[in-house]
């Protein structure tokens, strides 16, 4: 017994013994990545980091439910207005997306319900014009 451990010496567990013996025999020397920082060690805490890393490593792409996919497509289009060079091309893309939105709103049966509103063509084209002239 001592001041640090009033209960006496701690008994080494089987696992701790195996690790100690492997370390002493040099089994952990020259491992891949030895001395390099762990990837993502400084990233923001994310309890799902290991899932995201596994999906990235395995190159798994998940398909969103239709209601979420159409909402993402709408957001992507509205964020990329500056990329359009031609008004008729923009109008065509909005019309196509509005058809898809209406279809998903009408028939989506799996996943969350779709509440995505149609894109106001004239207002969106006016925003596009304003950003180009301004």
mmCIF file of C-alpha atoms in Angstrom:
data_model
loop_
_atom_site.group_PDB
_atom_site.id
_atom_site.type_symbol
_atom_site.label_atom_id
_atom_site.label_comp_id
_atom_site.label_asym_id
_atom_site.label_seq_id
_atom_site.Cartn_x
_atom_site.Cartn_y
_atom_site.Cartn_z
ATOM 1 C CA UNK A 1 0.000 0.000 0.000
ATOM 2 C CA UNK A 2 1.071 3.553 -0.696
ATOM 3 C CA UNK A 3 -0.418 7.054 -0.883
ATOM 4 C CA UNK A 4 -1.369 6.677 -4.537
ATOM 5 C CA UNK A 5 -3.069 3.337 -4.184
ATOM 6 C CA UNK A 6 -4.296 2.635 -0.647
ATOM 7 C CA UNK A 7 -5.569 -0.815 -1.718
ATOM 8 C CA UNK A 8 -2.178 -2.254 -2.609
ATOM 9 C CA UNK A 9 -0.619 -3.117 -5.959
ATOM 10 C CA UNK A 10 -3.034 -3.502 -8.822
ATOM 11 C CA UNK A 11 -3.207 -6.915 -10.409
ATOM 12 C CA UNK A 12 -2.378 -6.863 -14.119
ATOM 13 C CA UNK A 13 -5.283 -8.051 -16.268
ATOM 14 C CA UNK A 14 -4.812 -10.628 -18.990
ATOM 15 C CA UNK A 15 -5.285 -8.008 -21.709
ATOM 16 C CA UNK A 16 -2.884 -5.556 -20.079
ATOM 17 C CA UNK A 17 -0.319 -8.360 -19.778
ATOM 18 C CA UNK A 18 -0.668 -9.260 -23.472
ATOM 19 C CA UNK A 19 -0.224 -5.618 -24.474
ATOM 20 C CA UNK A 20 2.813 -5.236 -22.205
ATOM 21 C CA UNK A 21 4.435 -8.384 -23.589
ATOM 22 C CA UNK A 22 3.757 -7.334 -27.194
ATOM 23 C CA UNK A 23 5.212 -3.885 -26.522
ATOM 24 C CA UNK A 24 8.303 -5.404 -24.886
ATOM 25 C CA UNK A 25 8.825 -7.831 -27.764
ATOM 26 C CA UNK A 26 8.605 -5.015 -30.333
ATOM 27 C CA UNK A 27 5.351 -6.157 -31.944
ATOM 28 C CA UNK A 28 4.119 -2.567 -32.065
ATOM 29 C CA UNK A 29 7.295 -1.214 -33.664
ATOM 30 C CA UNK A 30 7.132 -0.235 -37.338
ATOM 31 C CA UNK A 31 3.348 -0.202 -37.548
ATOM 32 C CA UNK A 32 1.838 1.709 -40.461
ATOM 33 C CA UNK A 33 1.128 5.268 -39.393
ATOM 34 C CA UNK A 34 3.561 5.131 -36.474
ATOM 35 C CA UNK A 35 4.419 8.658 -35.391
ATOM 36 C CA UNK A 36 1.807 10.284 -37.630
ATOM 37 C CA UNK A 37 -1.194 12.120 -36.202
ATOM 38 C CA UNK A 38 -4.529 10.370 -36.264
ATOM 39 C CA UNK A 39 -6.671 11.588 -39.171
ATOM 40 C CA UNK A 40 -9.457 13.873 -38.007
ATOM 41 C CA UNK A 41 -8.008 14.250 -34.502
ATOM 42 C CA UNK A 42 -8.535 18.027 -34.617
ATOM 43 C CA UNK A 43 -11.965 17.917 -36.265
ATOM 44 C CA UNK A 44 -15.051 19.172 -34.504
ATOM 45 C CA UNK A 45 -16.631 16.563 -32.253
ATOM 46 C CA UNK A 46 -19.113 14.542 -34.268
ATOM 47 C CA UNK A 47 -20.543 11.407 -32.760
ATOM 48 C CA UNK A 48 -21.163 10.001 -36.245
ATOM 49 C CA UNK A 49 -17.601 10.576 -37.488
ATOM 50 C CA UNK A 50 -16.860 6.865 -37.768
ATOM 51 C CA UNK A 51 -19.989 6.218 -39.847
ATOM 52 C CA UNK A 52 -19.160 9.074 -42.211
ATOM 53 C CA UNK A 53 -15.557 7.909 -42.515
ATOM 54 C CA UNK A 54 -16.631 4.320 -43.241
ATOM 55 C CA UNK A 55 -19.093 5.491 -45.919
ATOM 56 C CA UNK A 56 -16.395 7.679 -47.495
ATOM 57 C CA UNK A 57 -13.823 4.875 -47.439
ATOM 58 C CA UNK A 58 -16.265 2.358 -48.887
ATOM 59 C CA UNK A 59 -17.474 4.947 -51.439
ATOM 60 C CA UNK A 60 -21.076 4.363 -50.426
ATOM 61 C CA UNK A 61 -23.598 6.816 -51.776
ATOM 62 C CA UNK A 62 -26.944 6.952 -50.093
ATOM 63 C CA UNK A 63 -30.087 7.770 -51.995
ATOM 64 C CA UNK A 64 -32.236 10.355 -50.282
ATOM 65 C CA UNK A 65 -35.979 9.857 -49.981
ATOM 66 C CA UNK A 66 -37.772 11.685 -52.830
ATOM 67 C CA UNK A 67 -39.042 14.512 -50.598
ATOM 68 C CA UNK A 68 -35.532 15.297 -49.350
ATOM 69 C CA UNK A 69 -33.912 14.836 -52.755
ATOM 70 C CA UNK A 70 -36.276 17.326 -54.403
ATOM 71 C CA UNK A 71 -35.721 19.825 -51.586
ATOM 72 C CA UNK A 72 -31.967 19.479 -52.095
ATOM 73 C CA UNK A 73 -32.339 19.874 -55.872
ATOM 74 C CA UNK A 74 -34.329 23.071 -55.347
ATOM 75 C CA UNK A 75 -31.686 24.455 -52.983
ATOM 76 C CA UNK A 76 -28.903 23.529 -55.385
ATOM 77 C CA UNK A 77 -30.639 25.292 -58.286
ATOM 78 C CA UNK A 78 -31.306 28.454 -56.286
ATOM 79 C CA UNK A 79 -27.697 28.537 -55.049
ATOM 80 C CA UNK A 80 -26.336 28.149 -58.584
ATOM 81 C CA UNK A 81 -28.252 31.012 -60.242
ATOM 82 C CA UNK A 82 -25.012 32.849 -60.971
ATOM 83 C CA UNK A 83 -23.832 29.878 -63.041
ATOM 84 C CA UNK A 84 -26.542 30.358 -65.680
ATOM 85 C CA UNK A 85 -25.581 32.382 -68.742
ATOM 86 C CA UNK A 86 -28.873 32.195 -70.580
ATOM 87 C CA UNK A 87 -32.331 33.169 -69.323
ATOM 88 C CA UNK A 88 -34.103 30.570 -71.438
ATOM 89 C CA UNK A 89 -31.838 27.857 -70.029
ATOM 90 C CA UNK A 90 -32.649 29.037 -66.498
ATOM 91 C CA UNK A 91 -36.385 29.087 -67.224
ATOM 92 C CA UNK A 92 -36.192 25.589 -68.696
ATOM 93 C CA UNK A 93 -34.369 24.235 -65.645
ATOM 94 C CA UNK A 94 -36.887 25.869 -63.307
ATOM 95 C CA UNK A 95 -39.808 24.455 -65.316
ATOM 96 C CA UNK A 96 -38.274 20.962 -65.258
ATOM 97 C CA UNK A 97 -37.644 21.172 -61.525
ATOM 98 C CA UNK A 98 -41.150 22.494 -60.868
ATOM 99 C CA UNK A 99 -42.558 19.464 -62.702
ATOM 100 C CA UNK A 100 -40.457 17.152 -60.547
ATOM 101 C CA UNK A 101 -41.515 19.001 -57.374
ATOM 102 C CA UNK A 102 -45.191 18.714 -58.309
ATOM 103 C CA UNK A 103 -44.752 15.019 -59.065
ATOM 104 C CA UNK A 104 -43.007 14.279 -55.747
ATOM 105 C CA UNK A 105 -45.582 16.327 -53.821
ATOM 106 C CA UNK A 106 -48.304 14.281 -55.484
ATOM 107 C CA UNK A 107 -46.932 10.752 -55.236
ATOM 108 C CA UNK A 108 -44.219 10.523 -52.542
ATOM 109 C CA UNK A 109 -45.163 7.608 -50.303
ATOM 110 C CA UNK A 110 -41.905 6.801 -48.536
ATOM 111 C CA UNK A 111 -39.848 8.959 -46.258
ATOM 112 C CA UNK A 112 -40.988 12.330 -44.961
ATOM 113 C CA UNK A 113 -43.893 14.051 -46.687
ATOM 114 C CA UNK A 114 -42.950 16.558 -49.352
ATOM 115 C CA UNK A 115 -43.854 20.143 -48.596
ATOM 116 C CA UNK A 116 -41.478 21.677 -51.117
ATOM 117 C CA UNK A 117 -43.087 24.631 -52.842
ATOM 118 C CA UNK A 118 -42.764 25.337 -56.534
ATOM 119 C CA UNK A 119 -40.193 27.889 -57.614
ATOM 120 C CA UNK A 120 -41.656 31.223 -58.656
ATOM 121 C CA UNK A 121 -40.202 31.466 -62.161
ATOM 122 C CA UNK A 122 -40.594 35.215 -62.635
ATOM 123 C CA UNK A 123 -39.236 36.135 -59.207
ATOM 124 C CA UNK A 124 -36.260 33.789 -59.619
ATOM 125 C CA UNK A 125 -35.471 35.109 -63.096
ATOM 126 C CA UNK A 126 -35.653 38.671 -61.714
ATOM 127 C CA UNK A 127 -33.191 37.746 -58.949
ATOM 128 C CA UNK A 128 -30.941 36.221 -61.606
ATOM 129 C CA UNK A 129 -31.136 39.422 -63.699
ATOM 130 C CA UNK A 130 -30.420 41.610 -60.652
ATOM 131 C CA UNK A 131 -27.341 39.627 -59.697
ATOM 132 C CA UNK A 132 -26.008 39.801 -63.252
ATOM 133 C CA UNK A 133 -26.495 43.554 -63.590
ATOM 134 C CA UNK A 134 -25.412 44.486 -60.120
#
